[in-house]
Coordinates of C-alpha atoms in Angstrom, one line a residue:
M563 CA 2.6 25.9 39.0
A564 CA 1.7 22.4 38.0
T565 CA 4.4 20.4 36.2
D566 CA 4.7 17.0 34.7
E567 CA 8.2 15.5 34.4
A568 CA 9.3 13.1 31.7
V569 CA 12.5 11.1 31.9
P570 CA 13.6 10.6 28.2
T571 CA 15.3 7.5 26.9
L572 CA 17.4 9.3 24.4
E573 CA 17.8 6.7 21.6
M574 CA 16.3 7.2 18.2
P575 CA 13.0 5.3 18.3
P576 CA 12.7 2.0 16.4
A577 CA 10.2 1.6 13.6
S578 CA 7.7 -0.3 15.8
Q579 CA 6.8 -0.4 19.5
A580 CA 4.8 -2.8 21.6
I581 CA 1.1 -2.0 21.5
E582 CA -0.9 -1.5 24.7
L583 CA -4.5 -2.5 24.1
N584 CA -7.5 -1.7 26.1
D585 CA -9.4 -4.9 26.4
R586 CA -12.5 -3.6 28.2
L587 CA -15.7 -4.6 26.6
P588 CA -18.3 -1.9 25.7
T589 CA -21.4 -1.6 27.8
I590 CA -24.4 -3.2 26.2
D591 CA -28.1 -2.5 27.2
A592 CA -31.3 -4.2 26.2
S593 CA -32.0 -1.8 23.3
D594 CA -28.7 -2.7 21.6
I595 CA -29.6 -6.4 21.3
E596 CA -33.3 -6.1 20.5
P597 CA -34.0 -6.5 16.8
H598 CA -35.8 -3.6 15.1
F599 CA -38.1 -4.3 12.2
R600 CA -38.1 -2.1 9.1
A601 CA -39.9 -2.4 5.8
V602 CA -37.4 -1.6 3.0
A603 CA -38.8 -0.8 -0.4
A604 CA -36.6 -1.4 -3.5
R605 CA -36.6 0.9 -6.5
A606 CA -38.8 -1.6 -8.4
G607 CA -41.4 -1.4 -5.6
E608 CA -40.6 -4.7 -4.0
R609 CA -40.8 -4.5 -0.2
R610 CA -38.9 -6.6 2.3
G611 CA -39.3 -6.8 6.0
I612 CA -36.0 -6.9 7.8
R613 CA -35.2 -7.4 11.5
L614 CA -31.7 -6.3 12.6
E615 CA -30.2 -5.1 15.8
R616 CA -29.8 -1.3 16.0
I617 CA -26.0 -1.4 15.5
Y618 CA -26.4 -3.2 12.1
W619 CA -28.9 -0.6 10.9
E620 CA -26.4 2.1 11.9
G621 CA -23.7 0.2 10.0
L622 CA -25.9 0.1 6.9
R623 CA -26.7 3.8 7.3
R624 CA -22.9 4.6 7.3
I625 CA -22.3 2.4 4.3
S626 CA -25.2 4.3 2.5
T627 CA -23.6 7.6 3.4
E628 CA -20.1 6.6 2.2
S629 CA -21.3 4.8 -1.0
G630 CA -24.1 7.1 -2.1
M631 CA -26.4 4.1 -2.2
T632 CA -29.7 4.1 -0.3
T633 CA -30.3 1.5 2.3
A634 CA -32.8 -0.1 0.0
D635 CA -30.2 -0.4 -2.7
I636 CA -27.8 -2.1 -0.3
V637 CA -30.6 -4.6 0.8
Q638 CA -31.5 -5.3 -2.9
R639 CA -27.9 -5.9 -3.9
A640 CA -27.4 -8.2 -0.8
A641 CA -30.6 -10.1 -1.7
T642 CA -29.1 -11.0 -5.1
Q643 CA -26.1 -12.5 -3.3
V644 CA -27.7 -14.4 -0.4
P645 CA -26.8 -18.1 -0.6
E646 CA -29.4 -20.8 -0.2
S647 CA -28.1 -21.9 3.2
A648 CA -28.3 -18.3 4.7
N649 CA -30.9 -15.6 5.1
L650 CA -30.9 -12.0 4.1
A651 CA -30.7 -10.6 7.7
S652 CA -27.6 -12.7 8.4
L653 CA -25.9 -11.4 5.2
L654 CA -26.7 -7.8 6.0
R655 CA -25.1 -8.3 9.4
V656 CA -22.0 -9.7 7.8
I657 CA -21.9 -6.8 5.3
S658 CA -22.2 -4.2 8.0
F659 CA -19.5 -5.8 10.2
K660 CA -17.1 -6.3 7.3
W661 CA -17.5 -2.7 6.4
A662 CA -16.8 -1.6 10.0
L663 CA -13.7 -3.9 10.1
R664 CA -12.4 -2.4 6.9
R665 CA -12.8 1.1 8.2
L666 CA -11.1 0.1 11.4
T667 CA -8.1 -1.4 9.6
Q668 CA -7.7 1.8 7.5
L669 CA -7.9 3.9 10.6
E670 CA -5.3 1.8 12.5
E671 CA -3.0 1.9 9.5
K672 CA -3.2 5.7 9.4
T673 CA -2.7 6.1 13.1
S674 CA 0.0 3.5 13.7
L675 CA 3.1 4.2 15.8
N676 CA 5.1 4.0 12.6
N677 CA 3.2 6.8 11.0
L678 CA 3.3 8.8 14.1
N679 CA 7.1 8.4 14.2
A680 CA 7.2 9.6 10.5
I681 CA 5.3 12.7 11.5
V682 CA 7.7 13.4 14.3
Q683 CA 10.8 12.8 12.1
A684 CA 9.3 15.0 9.3
S685 CA 8.9 18.0 11.6
P686 CA 11.5 20.7 11.2
A687 CA 10.9 21.9 14.8
P688 CA 12.2 20.0 17.9
T689 CA 9.3 17.5 18.4
I690 CA 8.5 14.9 21.1
V691 CA 5.7 12.4 21.8
M692 CA 4.9 12.0 25.5
T693 CA 2.9 9.2 27.0
R694 CA 0.3 9.5 29.8
E695 CA 3.0 8.0 32.1
R696 CA 5.1 11.1 31.3
K697 CA 7.7 9.2 29.3
I698 CA 9.1 10.6 26.1
L699 CA 8.4 7.8 23.6
L700 CA 9.4 9.5 20.3
F701 CA 11.6 12.5 19.4
N702 CA 13.4 13.8 16.3
E703 CA 16.9 15.0 15.4
P704 CA 16.1 18.7 15.9
F705 CA 15.1 17.9 19.5
L706 CA 18.5 16.2 20.0
S707 CA 20.3 19.0 18.4
M708 CA 18.6 21.5 20.7
L709 CA 19.8 19.5 23.7
R710 CA 23.3 19.1 22.3
N711 CA 23.7 22.8 21.6
R712 CA 22.4 23.9 25.0
F713 CA 24.3 21.4 27.1
S714 CA 27.4 21.2 24.9
L715 CA 27.4 17.4 24.8
G716 CA 27.9 15.2 21.8
E717 CA 26.9 11.7 22.8
V718 CA 23.3 10.7 23.2
Q719 CA 24.2 8.6 26.2
Q720 CA 25.7 11.7 27.9
L721 CA 22.4 13.6 27.4
A722 CA 20.4 10.7 28.8
R723 CA 22.2 10.7 32.2
G724 CA 20.3 12.8 34.7
L725 CA 18.3 14.7 32.0
K726 CA 14.8 15.8 33.1
F727 CA 12.1 17.2 30.9
L728 CA 9.2 19.0 32.5
I729 CA 6.1 20.7 31.1
D730 CA 4.1 23.2 33.0
T731 CA 0.8 21.3 32.3
H732 CA -0.2 18.0 33.8
V733 CA -0.4 15.3 31.0
D734 CA -3.7 13.9 32.3
E735 CA -5.3 17.4 32.4
A736 CA -4.1 18.1 28.9
L737 CA -5.5 14.8 27.6
D738 CA -8.8 15.5 29.3
T739 CA -8.9 18.9 27.7
F740 CA -8.4 17.5 24.3
E741 CA -11.2 14.9 24.8
R742 CA -13.6 17.7 25.8
N743 CA -12.5 20.2 23.1
Q744 CA -11.4 18.5 19.9
G745 CA -9.2 20.5 17.5
T746 CA -7.6 22.5 20.3
I747 CA -3.9 22.9 21.2
I748 CA -2.3 24.0 24.5
K749 CA 0.5 26.5 24.6
T750 CA 2.7 25.9 27.6
S751 CA 6.3 26.0 28.8
F752 CA 8.9 23.4 29.5
T753 CA 12.1 23.0 31.4
V754 CA 15.0 20.8 30.5
S755 CA 17.6 20.2 33.2
L756 CA 20.9 18.3 33.3
N757 CA 22.9 18.3 36.5
L758 CA 23.2 22.0 37.4
Q759 CA 22.3 23.3 33.9
S760 CA 18.8 24.0 32.8
M761 CA 16.9 25.8 30.0
R762 CA 13.3 27.0 29.6
G763 CA 11.3 27.1 26.4
K764 CA 7.8 27.2 24.9
I765 CA 6.0 24.2 23.5
N766 CA 2.7 23.6 21.7
I767 CA 1.1 20.3 22.6
A768 CA -1.8 18.5 20.9
P769 CA -3.2 14.9 21.0
A770 CA -0.9 12.5 19.2
P771 CA -2.7 10.9 16.2
S772 CA -2.4 7.3 17.5
H773 CA -5.0 4.7 18.2
E774 CA -2.6 2.6 20.4
K775 CA -2.8 4.7 23.5
S776 CA -3.4 8.3 24.6
M777 CA -0.3 10.5 24.1
L778 CA 0.7 14.1 23.5
I779 CA 2.7 15.4 20.7
G780 CA 4.7 18.6 21.4
Y781 CA 6.4 21.1 19.1
V782 CA 9.0 23.4 20.6
S783 CA 8.1 26.9 19.5
G784 CA 10.9 28.9 21.3
F785 CA 13.6 28.8 23.9

């Protein structure tokens, strides 16, 4: 039976943690940088020929879907704002990119480590967040109470000494499963051991809602 072991640092997590960023650049091919020409007709019948890279047309399409405006409406509104020193295509690129940055900022705010910690602390069940490196990054008070009651220890420092947490599923395999099948959960078992004492239990794991790095969130369902 495959197991992954986590060595917890049993201190209540701070409000913020260092962010690990993936700095790899995306792969770019020739079609991504080649401008594509489109003739866009406004409601009044005026037609404009616009050349934009494919990614900016995709950005305008998403803006159109979100706002309920047509691409032609967006182009027409941008045309009324274009300064004398710029051109319409440049302004449309800026509009598309600023919209993408705004959406990214909103997503990062919703999936920050602070918000993930709030989800963990709000859970009535013993809950943990485990990193790909098999470290317990976040946990809540019910998780601590479960350990205290099982091992009859009061101090967090006592619990941390020699405590091992193992799940019966490899973390990497679980994360790969979630990437292939979004919206799924994995029901598995865990073992907590301290010195010569141990306990078994059931845990439901899912991808942690965080943009900072790939992690698992686990909810203890029985022991």
